[in-house]
Amino acid sequence: MSASARPAAADVPAARVTDPAVGVVGAGRVGAVLAAALTAAGHRITAVSGASPASRDRIRRLLPGVQPRPAADVADAAELLILAVPDDVLPTVVTDLVTAGALRRGQVVAHTSGSHGLAVLSPAAAVGAAPLALHPAMTFTGERGDLDRLPGISYGVTADRSLRPLATRLVAALDGTVEWVAEPDRVLYHAALAHGANHLVTLVNEAGDRLRDAGVTDPARVLAPLLRAALDNALARGDAALTGPVSRGDAGTVARHLDRLADTAAESLPSYLALARRTADRAIAAGRLPAAAAVPLLDVLAGREPAATSRRRRERVR
């Protein structure tokens, strides 16, 4: 379609604004699953791009009958274009699509990045497209089972007021909940999610490795009920859910942990120390750990950290 033949915003039929033809650039773990979910919700997926063998396999499995097409062709055919590409690649993809003349006035261009807001879509907005940031707060594997996890999740959305009704309808079609995130807060929003979800995976796997070192043959069986209860309690009760030796000020126990980790798995020692320090800070602030009881614990932790850092930490509770 030539640029002159493309519809202006006022020329887009009302039915298409309500039910836009959807194109997805990037059939990675997120893009392919969202495309499948939108299809199940009754939306028309006109085209999807995916160059890697893994992406093409996802398209085949999750979007039967849809043939992968070049990104510019996907954009040209879509009234709602979803860019589901890695954060660091997104600016280049937007610029390339504008340069190719694939974006236009009257088109909605959305991305699924958590850390980016609307600014990254400025080149698209400059040619008349309406920008939208639509981030699903969920971890994805790219498998069909992801579809079962989508109902009820939140979407971090940044949009101009004129586009909020469309964003709300899209999220509702996916059985999700809109969480409006201001443009300056996108990076903090995403950092919070990454800190919670990504580091949780690392923490769980570290715990599993140390249980194996202790001779436990099935760490998952031991950890599952404990970690599920800890997560449920943390979400429901906040810092009041803190338990364990740090929150009790059991300095001797923590010292033995540190000694054994240093001997057995030195690679786990820095993360244990960092989390123990932060747990102590939160326990003190929440009144779970009295200042007097915290001093011996902080002294134990201070023996493993730089002197200036340990001095400042002890001074806060004296």
PDB file of C-alpha atoms in Angstrom:
ATOM      1  CA  MET A   1       0.000   0.000   0.000  1.00  0.00           C
ATOM      2  CA  SER A   2       1.460   3.390  -0.935  1.00  0.00           C
ATOM      3  CA  ALA A   3       1.763   6.165   1.615  1.00  0.00           C
ATOM      4  CA  SER A   4      -0.806   8.258  -0.246  1.00  0.00           C
ATOM      5  CA  ALA A   5      -3.365   5.427  -0.134  1.00  0.00           C
ATOM      6  CA  ARG A   6      -2.990   4.794   3.576  1.00  0.00           C
ATOM      7  CA  PRO A   7      -5.881   5.984   5.732  1.00  0.00           C
ATOM      8  CA  ALA A   8      -5.509   8.979   8.011  1.00  0.00           C
ATOM      9  CA  ALA A   9      -6.675   8.605  11.580  1.00  0.00           C
ATOM     10  CA  ALA A  10     -10.058  10.103  10.748  1.00  0.00           C
ATOM     11  CA  ASP A  11     -10.437   7.693   7.828  1.00  0.00           C
ATOM     12  CA  VAL A  12     -10.103   4.512   9.886  1.00  0.00           C
ATOM     13  CA  PRO A  13     -13.547   2.831   9.992  1.00  0.00           C
ATOM     14  CA  ALA A  14     -15.114   2.753  13.455  1.00  0.00           C
ATOM     15  CA  ALA A  15     -15.401  -1.058  13.335  1.00  0.00           C
ATOM     16  CA  ARG A  16     -11.662  -1.328  12.802  1.00  0.00           C
ATOM     17  CA  VAL A  17     -10.915   0.992  15.701  1.00  0.00           C
ATOM     18  CA  THR A  18     -13.001  -1.304  17.898  1.00  0.00           C
ATOM     19  CA  ASP A  19     -11.701  -4.501  16.326  1.00  0.00           C
ATOM     20  CA  PRO A  20      -8.393  -3.675  14.637  1.00  0.00           C
ATOM     21  CA  ALA A  21      -6.472  -6.041  12.402  1.00  0.00           C
ATOM     22  CA  VAL A  22      -3.509  -7.105  14.526  1.00  0.00           C
ATOM     23  CA  GLY A  23       0.045  -7.732  13.408  1.00  0.00           C
ATOM     24  CA  VAL A  24       2.840  -8.978  15.667  1.00  0.00           C
ATOM     25  CA  VAL A  25       6.518  -8.326  15.034  1.00  0.00           C
ATOM     26  CA  GLY A  26       8.550 -10.849  16.995  1.00  0.00           C
ATOM     27  CA  ALA A  27       7.341 -14.394  17.584  1.00  0.00           C
ATOM     28  CA  GLY A  28       9.470 -14.893  20.672  1.00  0.00           C
ATOM     29  CA  ARG A  29       8.165 -16.236  23.954  1.00  0.00           C
ATOM     30  CA  VAL A  30       5.929 -13.203  24.523  1.00  0.00           C
ATOM     31  CA  GLY A  31       4.826 -12.305  20.998  1.00  0.00           C
ATOM     32  CA  ALA A  32       3.688 -15.754  19.900  1.00  0.00           C
ATOM     33  CA  VAL A  33       1.751 -16.355  23.123  1.00  0.00           C
ATOM     34  CA  LEU A  34       0.019 -12.961  23.044  1.00  0.00           C
ATOM     35  CA  ALA A  35      -0.895 -13.486  19.396  1.00  0.00           C
ATOM     36  CA  ALA A  36      -2.410 -16.866  20.280  1.00  0.00           C
ATOM     37  CA  ALA A  37      -4.290 -15.344  23.221  1.00  0.00           C
ATOM     38  CA  LEU A  38      -5.669 -12.519  21.072  1.00  0.00           C
ATOM     39  CA  THR A  39      -6.738 -15.058  18.451  1.00  0.00           C
ATOM     40  CA  ALA A  40      -8.564 -17.070  21.112  1.00  0.00           C
ATOM     41  CA  ALA A  41     -10.252 -13.846  22.247  1.00  0.00           C
ATOM     42  CA  GLY A  42     -11.604 -13.248  18.739  1.00  0.00           C
ATOM     43  CA  HIS A  43      -9.105 -10.754  17.373  1.00  0.00           C
ATOM     44  CA  ARG A  44      -7.877 -11.027  13.789  1.00  0.00           C
ATOM     45  CA  ILE A  45      -4.147 -11.706  13.559  1.00  0.00           C
ATOM     46  CA  THR A  46      -3.275 -10.642  10.025  1.00  0.00           C
ATOM     47  CA  ALA A  47       0.446 -11.425  10.078  1.00  0.00           C
ATOM     48  CA  VAL A  48       3.344 -12.339  12.355  1.00  0.00           C
ATOM     49  CA  SER A  49       7.087 -12.035  11.848  1.00  0.00           C
ATOM     50  CA  GLY A  50       9.687 -14.445  13.140  1.00  0.00           C
ATOM     51  CA  ALA A  51      13.007 -15.166  11.469  1.00  0.00           C
ATOM     52  CA  SER A  52      14.670 -17.703  13.777  1.00  0.00           C
ATOM     53  CA  PRO A  53      13.864 -21.429  13.645  1.00  0.00           C
ATOM     54  CA  ALA A  54      12.523 -21.230  17.216  1.00  0.00           C
ATOM     55  CA  SER A  55      10.187 -18.362  16.293  1.00  0.00           C
ATOM     56  CA  ARG A  56       8.902 -20.143  13.218  1.00  0.00           C
ATOM     57  CA  ASP A  57       8.281 -23.241  15.308  1.00  0.00           C
ATOM     58  CA  ARG A  58       6.229 -21.193  17.799  1.00  0.00           C
ATOM     59  CA  ILE A  59       4.182 -19.729  14.969  1.00  0.00           C
ATOM     60  CA  ARG A  60       3.502 -23.220  13.642  1.00  0.00           C
ATOM     61  CA  ARG A  61       2.467 -24.565  17.055  1.00  0.00           C
ATOM     62  CA  LEU A  62       0.605 -21.599  18.512  1.00  0.00           C
ATOM     63  CA  LEU A  63      -0.767 -19.939  15.356  1.00  0.00           C
ATOM     64  CA  PRO A  64      -1.668 -22.720  12.927  1.00  0.00           C
ATOM     65  CA  GLY A  65      -2.372 -21.413   9.446  1.00  0.00           C
ATOM     66  CA  VAL A  66      -0.406 -18.186   9.961  1.00  0.00           C
ATOM     67  CA  GLN A  67       2.658 -17.870   7.751  1.00  0.00           C
ATOM     68  CA  PRO A  68       5.626 -15.812   8.997  1.00  0.00           C
ATOM     69  CA  ARG A  69       6.240 -12.643   7.018  1.00  0.00           C
ATOM     70  CA  PRO A  70       8.894  -9.906   7.029  1.00  0.00           C
ATOM     71  CA  ALA A  71       8.434  -7.280   9.734  1.00  0.00           C
ATOM     72  CA  ALA A  72       7.702  -4.479   7.262  1.00  0.00           C
ATOM     73  CA  ASP A  73       4.960  -6.559   5.613  1.00  0.00           C
ATOM     74  CA  VAL A  74       3.430  -7.315   9.018  1.00  0.00           C
ATOM     75  CA  ALA A  75       3.399  -3.615   9.879  1.00  0.00           C
ATOM     76  CA  ASP A  76       1.922  -2.634   6.545  1.00  0.00           C
ATOM     77  CA  ALA A  77      -1.034  -5.016   6.991  1.00  0.00           C
ATOM     78  CA  ALA A  78      -1.816  -4.114  10.614  1.00  0.00           C
ATOM     79  CA  GLU A  79      -4.042  -1.463  12.141  1.00  0.00           C
ATOM     80  CA  LEU A  80      -2.753  -2.476  15.566  1.00  0.00           C
ATOM     81  CA  LEU A  81       0.918  -3.415  15.419  1.00  0.00           C
ATOM     82  CA  ILE A  82       2.460  -5.148  18.441  1.00  0.00           C
ATOM     83  CA  LEU A  83       6.246  -5.053  18.709  1.00  0.00           C
ATOM     84  CA  ALA A  84       7.279  -7.979  20.919  1.00  0.00           C
ATOM     85  CA  VAL A  85      11.046  -7.727  20.600  1.00  0.00           C
ATOM     86  CA  PRO A  86      13.855  -7.467  23.211  1.00  0.00           C
ATOM     87  CA  ASP A  87      14.139  -4.122  24.991  1.00  0.00           C
ATOM     88  CA  ASP A  88      17.541  -3.228  23.579  1.00  0.00           C
ATOM     89  CA  VAL A  89      16.445  -4.043  20.010  1.00  0.00           C
ATOM     90  CA  LEU A  90      13.176  -2.111  20.160  1.00  0.00           C
ATOM     91  CA  PRO A  91      14.529   1.355  19.192  1.00  0.00           C
ATOM     92  CA  THR A  92      16.206  -0.072  16.084  1.00  0.00           C
ATOM     93  CA  VAL A  93      13.079  -1.998  15.058  1.00  0.00           C
ATOM     94  CA  VAL A  94      10.933   1.135  15.343  1.00  0.00           C
ATOM     95  CA  THR A  95      13.411   3.210  13.337  1.00  0.00           C
ATOM     96  CA  ASP A  96      13.741   0.528  10.657  1.00  0.00           C
ATOM     97  CA  LEU A  97       9.964   0.271  10.223  1.00  0.00           C
ATOM     98  CA  VAL A  98       9.642   4.045   9.889  1.00  0.00           C
ATOM     99  CA  THR A  99      12.492   4.142   7.384  1.00  0.00           C
ATOM    100  CA  ALA A 100      10.807   1.376   5.376  1.00  0.00           C
ATOM    101  CA  GLY A 101       7.590   3.418   5.266  1.00  0.00           C
ATOM    102  CA  ALA A 102       5.701   0.616   7.024  1.00  0.00           C
ATOM    103  CA  LEU A 103       4.170   2.806   9.761  1.00  0.00           C
ATOM    104  CA  ARG A 104       1.446   5.326   9.087  1.00  0.00           C
ATOM    105  CA  ARG A 105      -1.120   7.759  10.364  1.00  0.00           C
ATOM    106  CA  GLY A 106      -4.170   6.107  11.917  1.00  0.00           C
ATOM    107  CA  GLN A 107      -2.224   3.037  13.025  1.00  0.00           C
ATOM    108  CA  VAL A 108      -1.707   2.015  16.656  1.00  0.00           C
ATOM    109  CA  VAL A 109       1.835   0.861  17.413  1.00  0.00           C
ATOM    110  CA  ALA A 110       2.247  -0.948  20.739  1.00  0.00           C
ATOM    111  CA  HIS A 111       5.218  -2.619  22.337  1.00  0.00           C
ATOM    112  CA  THR A 112       5.433  -5.214  25.120  1.00  0.00           C
ATOM    113  CA  SER A 113       8.571  -3.890  26.815  1.00  0.00           C
ATOM    114  CA  GLY A 114       8.389  -3.318  30.544  1.00  0.00           C
ATOM    115  CA  SER A 115      11.207  -0.782  30.797  1.00  0.00           C
ATOM    116  CA  HIS A 116      10.276   1.378  27.803  1.00  0.00           C
ATOM    117  CA  GLY A 117       7.350   3.770  27.701  1.00  0.00           C
ATOM    118  CA  LEU A 118       6.120   5.917  24.833  1.00  0.00           C
ATOM    119  CA  ALA A 119       9.371   7.763  24.117  1.00  0.00           C
ATOM    120  CA  VAL A 120      10.866   4.784  22.281  1.00  0.00           C
ATOM    121  CA  LEU A 121       7.930   5.009  19.837  1.00  0.00           C
ATOM    122  CA  SER A 122       8.581   8.680  19.039  1.00  0.00           C
ATOM    123  CA  PRO A 123       9.647   7.929  15.437  1.00  0.00           C
ATOM    124  CA  ALA A 124       6.321   6.137  14.896  1.00  0.00           C
ATOM    125  CA  ALA A 125       4.397   9.003  16.473  1.00  0.00           C
ATOM    126  CA  ALA A 126       6.246  11.425  14.198  1.00  0.00           C
ATOM    127  CA  VAL A 127       4.624   9.791  11.146  1.00  0.00           C
ATOM    128  CA  GLY A 128       1.163   9.873  12.761  1.00  0.00           C
ATOM    129  CA  ALA A 129       0.932   6.475  14.470  1.00  0.00           C
ATOM    130  CA  ALA A 130      -0.531   6.301  17.987  1.00  0.00           C
ATOM    131  CA  PRO A 131       1.979   4.901  20.537  1.00  0.00           C
ATOM    132  CA  LEU A 132       1.065   2.418  23.266  1.00  0.00           C
ATOM    133  CA  ALA A 133       3.152   0.559  25.879  1.00  0.00           C
ATOM    134  CA  LEU A 134       1.491  -2.704  26.901  1.00  0.00           C
ATOM    135  CA  HIS A 135       3.571  -4.972  29.137  1.00  0.00           C
ATOM    136  CA  PRO A 136       2.235  -8.290  30.481  1.00  0.00           C
ATOM    137  CA  ALA A 137       3.481  -8.809  34.044  1.00  0.00           C
ATOM    138  CA  MET A 138       4.144 -12.508  33.590  1.00  0.00           C
ATOM    139  CA  THR A 139       7.055 -14.794  32.826  1.00  0.00           C
ATOM    140  CA  PHE A 140       6.790 -16.671  29.523  1.00  0.00           C
ATOM    141  CA  THR A 141       8.178 -19.938  28.208  1.00  0.00           C
ATOM    142  CA  GLY A 142       6.743 -19.666  24.703  1.00  0.00           C
ATOM    143  CA  GLU A 143       4.710 -22.833  25.205  1.00  0.00           C
ATOM    144  CA  ARG A 144       0.941 -23.357  25.043  1.00  0.00           C
ATOM    145  CA  GLY A 145       0.823 -23.673  28.831  1.00  0.00           C
ATOM    146  CA  ASP A 146       1.519 -19.924  29.032  1.00  0.00           C
ATOM    147  CA  LEU A 147      -2.030 -19.301  27.803  1.00  0.00           C
ATOM    148  CA  ASP A 148      -3.411 -20.827  31.004  1.00  0.00           C
ATOM    149  CA  ARG A 149      -1.408 -18.347  33.110  1.00  0.00           C
ATOM    150  CA  LEU A 150      -2.631 -15.194  31.357  1.00  0.00           C
ATOM    151  CA  PRO A 151      -6.135 -14.841  32.867  1.00  0.00           C
ATOM    152  CA  GLY A 152      -6.011 -12.464  35.807  1.00  0.00           C
ATOM    153  CA  ILE A 153      -2.510 -11.053  35.249  1.00  0.00           C
ATOM    154  CA  SER A 154      -1.752  -7.331  35.222  1.00  0.00           C
ATOM    155  CA  TYR A 155      -0.580  -5.299  32.230  1.00  0.00           C
ATOM    156  CA  GLY A 156       1.607  -2.256  32.791  1.00  0.00           C
ATOM    157  CA  VAL A 157       0.098   0.241  30.348  1.00  0.00           C
ATOM    158  CA  THR A 158       1.295   3.685  29.344  1.00  0.00           C
ATOM    159  CA  ALA A 159      -0.942   5.517  26.868  1.00  0.00           C
ATOM    160  CA  ASP A 160      -2.311   8.906  25.945  1.00  0.00           C
ATOM    161  CA  ARG A 161      -5.850   9.396  27.210  1.00  0.00           C
ATOM    162  CA  SER A 162      -7.284   9.033  23.711  1.00  0.00           C
ATOM    163  CA  LEU A 163      -5.879   5.499  23.488  1.00  0.00           C
ATOM    164  CA  ARG A 164      -6.831   4.309  26.960  1.00  0.00           C
ATOM    165  CA  PRO A 165     -10.231   2.884  25.902  1.00  0.00           C
ATOM    166  CA  LEU A 166      -8.561   0.688  23.264  1.00  0.00           C
ATOM    167  CA  ALA A 167      -5.896  -0.438  25.728  1.00  0.00           C
ATOM    168  CA  THR A 168      -8.585  -1.258  28.281  1.00  0.00           C
ATOM    169  CA  ARG A 169     -10.530  -3.320  25.733  1.00  0.00           C
ATOM    170  CA  LEU A 170      -7.423  -5.239  24.683  1.00  0.00           C
ATOM    171  CA  VAL A 171      -6.500  -6.101  28.262  1.00  0.00           C
ATOM    172  CA  ALA A 172     -10.110  -7.058  29.029  1.00  0.00           C
ATOM    173  CA  ALA A 173     -10.134  -9.368  25.983  1.00  0.00           C
ATOM    174  CA  LEU A 174      -7.095 -11.093  27.476  1.00  0.00           C
ATOM    175  CA  ASP A 175      -8.916 -11.379  30.839  1.00  0.00           C
ATOM    176  CA  GLY A 176      -6.293  -9.162  32.413  1.00  0.00           C
ATOM    177  CA  THR A 177      -6.146  -6.073  34.613  1.00  0.00           C
ATOM    178  CA  VAL A 178      -4.805  -2.679  33.563  1.00  0.00           C
ATOM    179  CA  GLU A 179      -2.145  -1.066  35.744  1.00  0.00           C
ATOM    180  CA  TRP A 180      -1.526   2.473  34.476  1.00  0.00           C
ATOM    181  CA  VAL A 181       2.181   3.334  34.672  1.00  0.00           C
ATOM    182  CA  ALA A 182       3.400   6.887  34.131  1.00  0.00           C
ATOM    183  CA  GLU A 183       6.119   7.402  31.527  1.00  0.00           C
ATOM    184  CA  PRO A 184       8.844   8.399  34.069  1.00  0.00           C
ATOM    185  CA  ASP A 185       8.073   5.312  36.184  1.00  0.00           C
ATOM    186  CA  ARG A 186       8.475   2.627  33.511  1.00  0.00           C
ATOM    187  CA  VAL A 187      12.076   1.729  34.411  1.00  0.00           C
ATOM    188  CA  LEU A 188      11.300   1.498  38.138  1.00  0.00           C
ATOM    189  CA  TYR A 189       8.191  -0.582  37.399  1.00  0.00           C
ATOM    190  CA  HIS A 190      10.247  -2.991  35.318  1.00  0.00           C
ATOM    191  CA  ALA A 191      13.133  -3.104  37.802  1.00  0.00           C
ATOM    192  CA  ALA A 192      10.679  -4.139  40.517  1.00  0.00           C
ATOM    193  CA  LEU A 193       9.303  -6.988  38.412  1.00  0.00           C
ATOM    194  CA  ALA A 194      12.742  -8.188  37.347  1.00  0.00           C
ATOM    195  CA  HIS A 195      14.045  -7.990  40.915  1.00  0.00           C
ATOM    196  CA  GLY A 196      11.129 -10.088  42.140  1.00  0.00           C
ATOM    197  CA  ALA A 197      10.670 -12.645  39.367  1.00  0.00           C
ATOM    198  CA  ASN A 198      14.103 -13.095  37.794  1.00  0.00           C
ATOM    199  CA  HIS A 199      16.058 -13.017  41.033  1.00  0.00           C
ATOM    200  CA  LEU A 200      13.531 -15.376  42.595  1.00  0.00           C
ATOM    201  CA  VAL A 201      14.483 -17.998  40.000  1.00  0.00           C
ATOM    202  CA  THR A 202      18.158 -17.534  40.854  1.00  0.00           C
ATOM    203  CA  LEU A 203      17.440 -17.703  44.577  1.00  0.00           C
ATOM    204  CA  VAL A 204      15.360 -20.878  44.291  1.00  0.00           C
ATOM    205  CA  ASN A 205      17.989 -22.590  42.152  1.00  0.00           C
ATOM    206  CA  GLU A 206      20.745 -21.551  44.566  1.00  0.00           C
ATOM    207  CA  ALA A 207      18.755 -23.041  47.446  1.00  0.00           C
ATOM    208  CA  GLY A 208      18.247 -26.233  45.453  1.00  0.00           C
ATOM    209  CA  ASP A 209      21.952 -26.519  44.705  1.00  0.00           C
ATOM    210  CA  ARG A 210      22.886 -26.117  48.358  1.00  0.00           C
ATOM    211  CA  LEU A 211      20.324 -28.766  49.383  1.00  0.00           C
ATOM    212  CA  ARG A 212      21.941 -31.166  46.915  1.00  0.00           C
ATOM    213  CA  ASP A 213      25.305 -30.351  48.495  1.00  0.00           C
ATOM    214  CA  ALA A 214      23.713 -31.323  51.829  1.00  0.00           C
ATOM    215  CA  GLY A 215      22.646 -34.702  50.416  1.00  0.00           C
ATOM    216  CA  VAL A 216      18.981 -33.945  49.624  1.00  0.00           C
ATOM    217  CA  THR A 217      18.038 -35.956  46.549  1.00  0.00           C
ATOM    218  CA  ASP A 218      14.854 -34.054  45.643  1.00  0.00           C
ATOM    219  CA  PRO A 219      15.282 -30.353  46.522  1.00  0.00           C
ATOM    220  CA  ALA A 220      12.087 -29.367  44.720  1.00  0.00           C
ATOM    221  CA  ARG A 221       9.989 -31.593  46.982  1.00  0.00           C
ATOM    222  CA  VAL A 222      11.535 -30.003  50.075  1.00  0.00           C
ATOM    223  CA  LEU A 223      11.380 -26.417  48.824  1.00  0.00           C
ATOM    224  CA  ALA A 224       7.947 -26.348  47.163  1.00  0.00           C
ATOM    225  CA  PRO A 225       5.690 -26.176  50.238  1.00  0.00           C
ATOM    226  CA  LEU A 226       8.109 -23.907  52.120  1.00  0.00           C
ATOM    227  CA  LEU A 227       8.571 -21.401  49.299  1.00  0.00           C
ATOM    228  CA  ARG A 228       4.883 -21.342  48.351  1.00  0.00           C
ATOM    229  CA  ALA A 229       3.973 -20.559  51.959  1.00  0.00           C
ATOM    230  CA  ALA A 230       6.690 -17.902  52.184  1.00  0.00           C
ATOM    231  CA  LEU A 231       5.497 -16.237  48.964  1.00  0.00           C
ATOM    232  CA  ASP A 232       1.835 -16.314  49.992  1.00  0.00           C
ATOM    233  CA  ASN A 233       2.676 -14.885  53.410  1.00  0.00           C
ATOM    234  CA  ALA A 234       4.933 -12.170  51.970  1.00  0.00           C
ATOM    235  CA  LEU A 235       2.266 -11.029  49.518  1.00  0.00           C
ATOM    236  CA  ALA A 236      -0.408 -11.015  52.216  1.00  0.00           C
ATOM    237  CA  ARG A 237       1.561  -9.696  55.204  1.00  0.00           C
ATOM    238  CA  GLY A 238       4.586  -7.814  53.894  1.00  0.00           C
ATOM    239  CA  ASP A 239       7.527  -7.639  56.278  1.00  0.00           C
ATOM    240  CA  ALA A 240       5.390  -9.201  59.011  1.00  0.00           C
ATOM    241  CA  ALA A 241       5.964 -12.481  57.153  1.00  0.00           C
ATOM    242  CA  LEU A 242       9.708 -12.432  57.919  1.00  0.00           C
ATOM    243  CA  THR A 243      10.911 -15.517  59.805  1.00  0.00           C
ATOM    244  CA  GLY A 244      14.244 -17.249  60.277  1.00  0.00           C
ATOM    245  CA  PRO A 245      17.553 -16.531  61.955  1.00  0.00           C
ATOM    246  CA  VAL A 246      18.106 -13.023  60.588  1.00  0.00           C
ATOM    247  CA  SER A 247      14.704 -11.744  61.712  1.00  0.00           C
ATOM    248  CA  ARG A 248      15.321 -13.317  65.150  1.00  0.00           C
ATOM    249  CA  GLY A 249      18.834 -11.915  65.462  1.00  0.00           C
ATOM    250  CA  ASP A 250      20.377 -15.391  65.732  1.00  0.00           C
ATOM    251  CA  ALA A 251      23.937 -14.245  65.098  1.00  0.00           C
ATOM    252  CA  GLY A 252      25.517 -17.616  65.893  1.00  0.00           C
ATOM    253  CA  THR A 253      23.364 -19.465  63.395  1.00  0.00           C
ATOM    254  CA  VAL A 254      24.075 -16.941  60.663  1.00  0.00           C
ATOM    255  CA  ALA A 255      27.813 -17.142  61.412  1.00  0.00           C
ATOM    256  CA  ARG A 256      27.713 -20.916  60.969  1.00  0.00           C
ATOM    257  CA  HIS A 257      25.825 -20.489  57.678  1.00  0.00           C
ATOM    258  CA  LEU A 258      28.514 -18.126  56.418  1.00  0.00           C
ATOM    259  CA  ASP A 259      31.366 -20.405  57.455  1.00  0.00           C
ATOM    260  CA  ARG A 260      29.864 -23.480  55.818  1.00  0.00           C
ATOM    261  CA  LEU A 261      28.962 -21.634  52.634  1.00  0.00           C
ATOM    262  CA  ALA A 262      32.512 -20.283  52.417  1.00  0.00           C
ATOM    263  CA  ASP A 263      33.843 -23.853  52.648  1.00  0.00           C
ATOM    264  CA  THR A 264      31.285 -25.580  50.431  1.00  0.00           C
ATOM    265  CA  ALA A 265      29.911 -23.064  47.917  1.00  0.00           C
ATOM    266  CA  ALA A 266      31.792 -19.794  47.988  1.00  0.00           C
ATOM    267  CA  GLU A 267      29.850 -18.597  44.947  1.00  0.00           C
ATOM    268  CA  SER A 268      26.683 -18.452  47.086  1.00  0.00           C
ATOM    269  CA  LEU A 269      28.279 -16.401  49.870  1.00  0.00           C
ATOM    270  CA  PRO A 270      27.934 -12.893  48.315  1.00  0.00           C
ATOM    271  CA  SER A 271      24.224 -13.298  47.549  1.00  0.00           C
ATOM    272  CA  TYR A 272      23.514 -14.787  51.003  1.00  0.00           C
ATOM    273  CA  LEU A 273      25.313 -11.849  52.625  1.00  0.00           C
ATOM    274  CA  ALA A 274      23.543  -9.235  50.502  1.00  0.00           C
ATOM    275  CA  LEU A 275      20.118 -10.687  51.224  1.00  0.00           C
ATOM    276  CA  ALA A 276      20.866 -11.198  54.922  1.00  0.00           C
ATOM    277  CA  ARG A 277      21.895  -7.547  55.231  1.00  0.00           C
ATOM    278  CA  ARG A 278      18.798  -6.314  53.435  1.00  0.00           C
ATOM    279  CA  THR A 279      16.590  -8.678  55.459  1.00  0.00           C
ATOM    280  CA  ALA A 280      18.108  -7.296  58.659  1.00  0.00           C
ATOM    281  CA  ASP A 281      17.443  -3.726  57.502  1.00  0.00           C
ATOM    282  CA  ARG A 282      13.806  -4.495  56.769  1.00  0.00           C
ATOM    283  CA  ALA A 283      13.331  -6.493  59.980  1.00  0.00           C
ATOM    284  CA  ILE A 284      14.728  -3.598  62.034  1.00  0.00           C
ATOM    285  CA  ALA A 285      12.596  -1.000  60.225  1.00  0.00           C
ATOM    286  CA  ALA A 286       9.457  -3.129  60.672  1.00  0.00           C
ATOM    287  CA  GLY A 287      10.102  -3.649  64.379  1.00  0.00           C
ATOM    288  CA  ARG A 288      10.603  -7.388  63.916  1.00  0.00           C
ATOM    289  CA  LEU A 289      14.222  -7.219  65.070  1.00  0.00           C
ATOM    290  CA  PRO A 290      14.938  -4.971  68.120  1.00  0.00           C
ATOM    291  CA  ALA A 291      17.985  -2.755  67.766  1.00  0.00           C
ATOM    292  CA  ALA A 292      19.783  -4.359  70.723  1.00  0.00           C
ATOM    293  CA  ALA A 293      19.328  -7.847  69.271  1.00  0.00           C
ATOM    294  CA  ALA A 294      20.451  -6.633  65.842  1.00  0.00           C
ATOM    295  CA  VAL A 295      23.939  -5.512  66.920  1.00  0.00           C
ATOM    296  CA  PRO A 296      25.554  -8.995  67.282  1.00  0.00           C
ATOM    297  CA  LEU A 297      24.008 -10.049  63.974  1.00  0.00           C
ATOM    298  CA  LEU A 298      25.254  -6.948  62.187  1.00  0.00           C
ATOM    299  CA  ASP A 299      28.705  -7.536  63.675  1.00  0.00           C
ATOM    300  CA  VAL A 300      28.734 -11.030  62.175  1.00  0.00           C
ATOM    301  CA  LEU A 301      27.691  -9.702  58.781  1.00  0.00           C
ATOM    302  CA  ALA A 302      30.182  -6.831  59.075  1.00  0.00           C
ATOM    303  CA  GLY A 303      33.039  -9.309  59.326  1.00  0.00           C
ATOM    304  CA  ARG A 304      32.413 -10.176  55.670  1.00  0.00           C
ATOM    305  CA  GLU A 305      31.946  -6.676  54.233  1.00  0.00           C
ATOM    306  CA  PRO A 306      34.076  -3.530  53.755  1.00  0.00           C
ATOM    307  CA  ALA A 307      34.760  -1.632  56.982  1.00  0.00           C
ATOM    308  CA  ALA A 308      33.043   1.627  55.937  1.00  0.00           C
ATOM    309  CA  THR A 309      29.871  -0.182  54.927  1.00  0.00           C
ATOM    310  CA  SER A 310      29.714  -2.207  58.140  1.00  0.00           C
ATOM    311  CA  ARG A 311      30.340   0.894  60.300  1.00  0.00           C
ATOM    312  CA  ARG A 312      27.459   2.803  58.698  1.00  0.00           C
ATOM    313  CA  ARG A 313      25.156  -0.190  59.102  1.00  0.00           C
ATOM    314  CA  ARG A 314      25.931  -0.585  62.839  1.00  0.00           C
ATOM    315  CA  GLU A 315      25.546   3.153  63.462  1.00  0.00           C
ATOM    316  CA  ARG A 316      21.978   3.072  62.172  1.00  0.00           C
ATOM    317  CA  VAL A 317      20.856   0.826  65.039  1.00  0.00           C
ATOM    318  CA  ARG A 318      22.915   2.346  67.902  1.00  0.00           C
TER     319      ARG A 318
END
